[in-house]
Each structure stands twice: as structure tokens, then as C-alpha cells.
XYZ file of C-alpha atoms in Angstrom:
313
model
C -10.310 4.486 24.299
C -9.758 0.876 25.423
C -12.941 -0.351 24.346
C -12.107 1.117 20.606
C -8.798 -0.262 19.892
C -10.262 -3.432 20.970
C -12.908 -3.360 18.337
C -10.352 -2.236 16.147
C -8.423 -4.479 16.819
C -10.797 -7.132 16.395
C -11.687 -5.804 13.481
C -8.245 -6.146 12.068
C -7.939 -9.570 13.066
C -11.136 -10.934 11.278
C -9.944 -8.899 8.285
C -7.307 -10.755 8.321
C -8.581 -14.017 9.327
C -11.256 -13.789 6.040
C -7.907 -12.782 3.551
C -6.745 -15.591 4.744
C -9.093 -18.262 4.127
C -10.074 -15.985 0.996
C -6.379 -17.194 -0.121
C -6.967 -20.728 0.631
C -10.313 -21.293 -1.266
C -8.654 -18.954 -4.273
C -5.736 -21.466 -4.671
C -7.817 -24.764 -4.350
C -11.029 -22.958 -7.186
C -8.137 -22.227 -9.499
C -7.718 -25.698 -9.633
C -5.190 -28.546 -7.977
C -2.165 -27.187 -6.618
C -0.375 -29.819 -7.681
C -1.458 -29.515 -11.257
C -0.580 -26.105 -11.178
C 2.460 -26.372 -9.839
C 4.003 -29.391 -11.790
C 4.626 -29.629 -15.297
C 1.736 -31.782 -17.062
C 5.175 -34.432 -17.556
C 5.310 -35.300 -14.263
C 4.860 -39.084 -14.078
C 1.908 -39.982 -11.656
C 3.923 -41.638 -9.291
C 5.890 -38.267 -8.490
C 3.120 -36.241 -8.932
C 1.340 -38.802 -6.146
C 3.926 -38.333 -3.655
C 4.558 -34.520 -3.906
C 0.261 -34.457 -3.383
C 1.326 -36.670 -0.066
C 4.032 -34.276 1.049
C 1.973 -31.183 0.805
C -0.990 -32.648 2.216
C -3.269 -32.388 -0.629
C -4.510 -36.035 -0.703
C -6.312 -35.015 2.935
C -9.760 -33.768 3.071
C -10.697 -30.337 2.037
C -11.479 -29.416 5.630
C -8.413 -30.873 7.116
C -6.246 -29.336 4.703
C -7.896 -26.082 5.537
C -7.044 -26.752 9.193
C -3.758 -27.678 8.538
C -3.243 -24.296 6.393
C -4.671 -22.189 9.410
C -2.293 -23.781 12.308
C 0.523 -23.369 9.665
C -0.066 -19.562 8.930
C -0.825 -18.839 12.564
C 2.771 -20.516 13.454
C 4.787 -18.122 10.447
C 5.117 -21.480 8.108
C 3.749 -20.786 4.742
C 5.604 -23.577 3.444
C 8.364 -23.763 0.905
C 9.163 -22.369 -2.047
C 8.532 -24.487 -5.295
C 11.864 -22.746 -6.934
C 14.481 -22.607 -5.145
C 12.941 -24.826 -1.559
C 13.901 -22.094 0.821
C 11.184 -20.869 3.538
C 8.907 -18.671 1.664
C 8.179 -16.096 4.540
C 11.962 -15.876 4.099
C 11.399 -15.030 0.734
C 9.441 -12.004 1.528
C 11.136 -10.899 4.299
C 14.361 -10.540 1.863
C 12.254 -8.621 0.148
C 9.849 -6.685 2.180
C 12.829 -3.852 3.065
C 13.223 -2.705 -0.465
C 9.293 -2.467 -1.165
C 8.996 -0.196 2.393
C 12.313 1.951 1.082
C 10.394 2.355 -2.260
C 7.109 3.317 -0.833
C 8.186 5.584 1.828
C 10.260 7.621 -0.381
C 7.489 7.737 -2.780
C 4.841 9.079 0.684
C 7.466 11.333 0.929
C 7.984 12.690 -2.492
C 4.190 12.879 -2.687
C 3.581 14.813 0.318
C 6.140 17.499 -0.612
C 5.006 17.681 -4.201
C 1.076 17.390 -3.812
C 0.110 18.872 -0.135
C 1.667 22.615 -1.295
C 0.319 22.134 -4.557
C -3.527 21.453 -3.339
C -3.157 23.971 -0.146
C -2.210 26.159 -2.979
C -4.793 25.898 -4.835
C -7.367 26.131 -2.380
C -5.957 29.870 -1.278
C -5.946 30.895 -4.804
C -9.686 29.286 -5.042
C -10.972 29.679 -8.785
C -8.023 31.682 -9.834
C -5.898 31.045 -12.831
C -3.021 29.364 -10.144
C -5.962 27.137 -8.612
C -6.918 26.073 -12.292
C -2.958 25.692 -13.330
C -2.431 23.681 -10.305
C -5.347 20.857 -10.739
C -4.429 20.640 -13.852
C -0.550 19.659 -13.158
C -2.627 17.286 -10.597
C -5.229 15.387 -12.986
C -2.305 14.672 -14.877
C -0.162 12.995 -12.687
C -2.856 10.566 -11.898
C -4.408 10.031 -14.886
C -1.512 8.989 -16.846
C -0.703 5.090 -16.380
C 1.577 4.216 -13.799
C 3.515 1.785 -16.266
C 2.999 4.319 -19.315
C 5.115 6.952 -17.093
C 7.760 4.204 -15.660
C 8.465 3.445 -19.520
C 8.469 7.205 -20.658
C 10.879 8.155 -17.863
C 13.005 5.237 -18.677
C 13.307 6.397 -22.667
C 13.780 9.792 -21.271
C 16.451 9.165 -18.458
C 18.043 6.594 -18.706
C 17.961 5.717 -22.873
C 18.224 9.202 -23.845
C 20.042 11.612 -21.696
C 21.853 8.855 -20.139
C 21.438 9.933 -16.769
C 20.028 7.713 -14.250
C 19.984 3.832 -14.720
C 16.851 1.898 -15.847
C 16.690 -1.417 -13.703
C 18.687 -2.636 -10.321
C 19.362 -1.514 -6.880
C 22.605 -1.196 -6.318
C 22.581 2.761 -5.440
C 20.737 5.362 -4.667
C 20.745 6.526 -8.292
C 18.678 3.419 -8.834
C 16.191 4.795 -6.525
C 14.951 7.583 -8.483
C 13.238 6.521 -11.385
C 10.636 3.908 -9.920
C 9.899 6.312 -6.539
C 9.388 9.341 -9.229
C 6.780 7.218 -11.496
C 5.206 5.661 -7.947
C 4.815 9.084 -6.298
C 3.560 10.912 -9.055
C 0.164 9.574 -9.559
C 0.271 10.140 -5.445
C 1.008 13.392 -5.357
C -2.088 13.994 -7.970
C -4.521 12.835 -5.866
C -3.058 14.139 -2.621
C -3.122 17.563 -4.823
C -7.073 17.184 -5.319
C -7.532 16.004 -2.118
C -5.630 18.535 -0.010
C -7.734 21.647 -1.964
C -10.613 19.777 -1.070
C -9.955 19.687 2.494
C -8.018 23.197 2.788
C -11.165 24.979 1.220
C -13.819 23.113 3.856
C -11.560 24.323 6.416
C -11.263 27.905 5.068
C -14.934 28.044 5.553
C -15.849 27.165 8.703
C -16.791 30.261 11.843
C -13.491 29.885 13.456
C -11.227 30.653 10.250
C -13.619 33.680 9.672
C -13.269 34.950 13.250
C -9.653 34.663 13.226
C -9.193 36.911 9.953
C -12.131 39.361 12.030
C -9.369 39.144 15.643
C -6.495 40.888 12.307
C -4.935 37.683 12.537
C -1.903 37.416 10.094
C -3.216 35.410 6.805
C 0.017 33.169 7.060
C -0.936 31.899 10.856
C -4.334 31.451 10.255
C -3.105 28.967 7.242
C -0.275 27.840 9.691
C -2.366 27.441 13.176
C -5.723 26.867 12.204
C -6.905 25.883 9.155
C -3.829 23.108 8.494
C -3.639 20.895 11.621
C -7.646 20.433 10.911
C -7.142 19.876 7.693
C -4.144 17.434 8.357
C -7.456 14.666 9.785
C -8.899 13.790 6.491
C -5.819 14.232 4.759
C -4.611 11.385 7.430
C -7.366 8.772 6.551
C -6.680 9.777 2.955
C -2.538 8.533 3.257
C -3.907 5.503 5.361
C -6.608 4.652 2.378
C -3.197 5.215 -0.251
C -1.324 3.099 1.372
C -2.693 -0.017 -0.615
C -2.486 2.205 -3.535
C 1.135 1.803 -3.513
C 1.437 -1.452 -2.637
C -0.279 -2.256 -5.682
C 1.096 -0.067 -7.537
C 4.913 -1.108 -6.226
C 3.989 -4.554 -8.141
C 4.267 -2.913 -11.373
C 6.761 -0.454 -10.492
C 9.095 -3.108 -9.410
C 8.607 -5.025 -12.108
C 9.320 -2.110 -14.800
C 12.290 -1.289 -12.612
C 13.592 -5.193 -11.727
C 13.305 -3.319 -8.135
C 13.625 -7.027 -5.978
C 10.637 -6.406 -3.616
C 7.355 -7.840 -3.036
C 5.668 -6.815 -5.663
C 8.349 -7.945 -8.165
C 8.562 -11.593 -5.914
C 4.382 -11.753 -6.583
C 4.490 -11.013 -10.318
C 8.252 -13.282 -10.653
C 5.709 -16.373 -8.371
C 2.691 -15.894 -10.340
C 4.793 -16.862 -13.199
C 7.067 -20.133 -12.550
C 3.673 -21.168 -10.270
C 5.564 -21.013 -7.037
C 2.336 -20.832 -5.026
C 3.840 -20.706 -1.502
C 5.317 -17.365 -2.388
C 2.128 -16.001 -3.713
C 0.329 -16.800 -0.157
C 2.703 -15.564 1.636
C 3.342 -12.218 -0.331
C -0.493 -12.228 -0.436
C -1.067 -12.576 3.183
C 1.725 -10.521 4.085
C 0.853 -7.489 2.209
C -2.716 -7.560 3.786
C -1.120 -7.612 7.089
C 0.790 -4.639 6.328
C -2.599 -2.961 5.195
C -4.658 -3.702 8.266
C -1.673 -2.581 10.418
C -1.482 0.514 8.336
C -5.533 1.517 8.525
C -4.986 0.518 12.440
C -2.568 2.589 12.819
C -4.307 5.458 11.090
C -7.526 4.651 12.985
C -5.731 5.394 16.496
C -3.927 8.276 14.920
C -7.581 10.069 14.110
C -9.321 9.189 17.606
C -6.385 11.150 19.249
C -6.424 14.049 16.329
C -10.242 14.014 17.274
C -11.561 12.296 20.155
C -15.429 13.054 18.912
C -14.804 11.126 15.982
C -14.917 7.697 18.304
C -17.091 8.712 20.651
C -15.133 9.596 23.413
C -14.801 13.188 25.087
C -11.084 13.924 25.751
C -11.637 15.295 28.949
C -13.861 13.309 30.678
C -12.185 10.241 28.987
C -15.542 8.680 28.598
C -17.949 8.337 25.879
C -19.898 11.624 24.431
């Protein structure tokens, strides 16, 4: 067990090592920083000694040093708009994405794991069909298409909920409902998928053979080894909502991450972008990590390792 979250670990960290010079050679091919983030009135003897203070008259190499010690410390420099710490930036920020996207898990999981375990027990039945139906919609429709609709809908038409903000929880609903939609679509599909393999294998069968009651067999047997996929599944989705939190946010003016990336990209505030960049891929990594770990105890076999003997199989 020792010997896998070390290479796990490892793993992680080189993952994160390679996002991060990724980042670095990104900013400097899209051209000069400097360029890109002054105005193209900047007299040259400004524009000379903001290239001095951020260190982009050095050497490629050294700057690329320079950018490692920095990001290992926690300094991803300043931001361009309003010169505050941009890690501070994104920490503001970072709560209200994780609200957003846990609510959203949530919603999904109570929306889309009844609806596929559902459909699996009514396999090729008008419910099953009915059901997978309800889920190909959810995520085929466009994440912003569905954030606009349900803003006509809610908040333009019936007046119910508002449209942009955070100030309550009634600002909550709207942007969780159009992030955990598409979610709880492809949870849906997924879940029927792994319900039905279970259903199938010897041990289900001889269960129903022992008269055990259909409800427990669902309940004791077939669910907790169906919950393993379905847990590698929610650790692949969490990057899915990250990503799809930047438009969500910005359909919503929700103030986190993914509305400080898009808000960045635009007034050029490059600092910002590395750091939201870098941050959410840390958040990823940890996530998969933590998923990893989670599986090897559902399922020892799966690294290796025989829970018993505590050594590998």
C-alpha cells in the first residue's frame, strides 16, 4: 500500500510539475508578456522597465528558473489589474467555485444514480428507454444553451429566482441546476452501465437462487460493487465541472475561478491566468489521488495488493 501511494504520488507531482512548465512555455509562444500585457502606447522606456521588473529581459532559462522557485514558494506574482497577490486572487475565489461544484456532485448524484440504477432493473423496458432518454438529453444540450434558457425561463419570465450574483442562496440555484444537469446525464448512462454488469455476474444469480429479497440483493450486493467504477467515473467528472464552472460562472457573474480565468483572459492579467491555471490542475491531481486511494481500499486486487496478507497478489 506504501509503495502505491508513493507512485501515486509521484505521479501526481510530475503531473503537476509538466502543467507547470506547460504554462510557462504557453505564455512565452503566445508571444512577449510584456506586449501582451501593455497597451501597444506604452512608451519604450516604461515598457523597458516593467520587462526589468518582471524579469523578462533575463535569459529564457533563467526566467524559467526563476518561475519554478517562485511557484514552488506560493508567489505567482501580481496581478496586472488591481497589483494585489494573485494566489490571493484565487483563493477569494476558490470557495465559491467548490460551493458551486459540490452542490452540483450533489444534485447529480441524487438525480442521475436512481435514474441509471433504474434503468438497469427495468433493462429494455419502456421505463429503461424513458429514462436514457431524460439522460441523453441532459448532456447533450449545451451547457451555456441551458444556463440562458433557464435564465429566460426563471428569472425573465416567471420572475422567480434571480439571474446573476451571490448574495443568497436563491442565487445558487440556477447555475448548480444548468452545471449538474449535463452531470446527472452521464452519471444516468453510466450508472445503468455499471448496475447491469453487476446484475450479471454468479454471485447476484446465487443470491436470487438462496430467495434473497430483490430489494437487498440491489441494496447489499449489486450497489456497493457497482459504487467502484461509478467512483473513478465522479473522480474523471471532476474536471468536467471545473471546466464547465468557467462558463457557468460567467453566464451567472458567479465570482469564482472560472469567472476570474475568463474576467484575466480578457484585460491580459496574465499572473491570474497562471495561477488559476495551475491551481485548478492541483485541485485535479488531488482529486484523481484521492479517488485512486479510495479504489485500492474499495478493491485491494485492483493495485496489486491482497488485503489480507497486506502484500502484493
Amino acid at each position: 500500500m506504501l509503495r502505491f501511494l508513493a507512485l501515486r504520488t509521484l505521479r501526481a507531482l510530475l503531473t503537476v510539475a509538466i502543467c507547470v512548465s506547460a504554462v510557462f512555455l504557453a505564455l512565452r509562444l503566445a508571444g512577449d508578456p510584456a506586449d501582451i500585457m501593455l497597451s501597444i502606447e506604452t512608451p519604450p522606456d516604461v515598457r523597458a522597465h516593467y520587462r526589468e521588473l518582471w524579469g523578462l529581459d533575463r535569459p529564457l532559462a533563467e526566467q524559467y528558473l526563476r518561475y519554478l522557485a517562485s511557484v514552488v514558494r506560493g508567489d505567482f506574482g501580481l496581478s496586472f489589474a488591481d497589483d494585489r497577490p494573485a494566489f490571493a486572487a484565487v483563493v477569494d475565489a476558490l470557495p465559491k467555485t467548490f460551493l458551486l461544484g459540490a452542490c452540483a456532485l450533489m444534485l447529480a448524484l441524487l438525480i442521475g444514480l436512481p435514474l441509471g440504477v433504474l434503468a438497469a432493473l427495468r433493462h429494455n423496458s419502456a421505463v429503461d428507454r424513458l429514462a436514457m432518454a431524460v439522460a441523453v438529453l441532459g448532456y447533450a444540450i449545451p451547457i451555456f444553451f441551458l444556463g440562458i434558457l433557464l435564465i429566460l425561463l426563471f428569472a425573465l419570465k416567471l420572475r422567480m429566482l434571480p439571474s446573476a450574483g451571490s448574495e443568497t442562496l436563491w442565487h445558487l440555484i440556477l447555475p448548480v441546476v444548468t452545471l449538474a444537469l449535463p452531470l446527472a446525464g452521464r452519471l444516468a448512462r453510466f450508472a445503468r452501465t455499471a448496475t447491469l454488469e453487476v446484475l450479471g455476474k454468479p454471485f447476484i444469480r446465487a443470491a436470487r437462487a438462496r430467495g434473497v429479497m430483490p430489494l437487498s440483493v440491489i441494496l447489499r450486493h449489486a450497489l456497493p460493487n457497482a459504487a467502484v467504477p461509478l467512483l473513478m467515473f465522479i473522480g474523471i467528472e471532476i474536471g468536467h465541472i471545473l471546466a464547465g464552472s468557467a462558463v457557468v460562472e460567467t453566464i451567472f457573474a458567479w465570482p469564482g475561478i472560472g469567472r476570474l480565468l475568463v474576467d484575466s483572459v480578457s484585460t491580459r492579467d496574465l499572473a491570474v491566468v497562471q495561477a488559476v491555471i495551475l491551481t485548478v490542475t492541483v485541485v485535479m491531481v488531488a482529486a484523481n489521488l484521492l479517488v485512486d486511494i479510495l479504489h485500492i481500499l474499495l478493491d485491494p486486487r485492483l493495485g496489486g495488493f491482497s488485503r489480507s496478507a497486506g502484500k502484493p497478489a
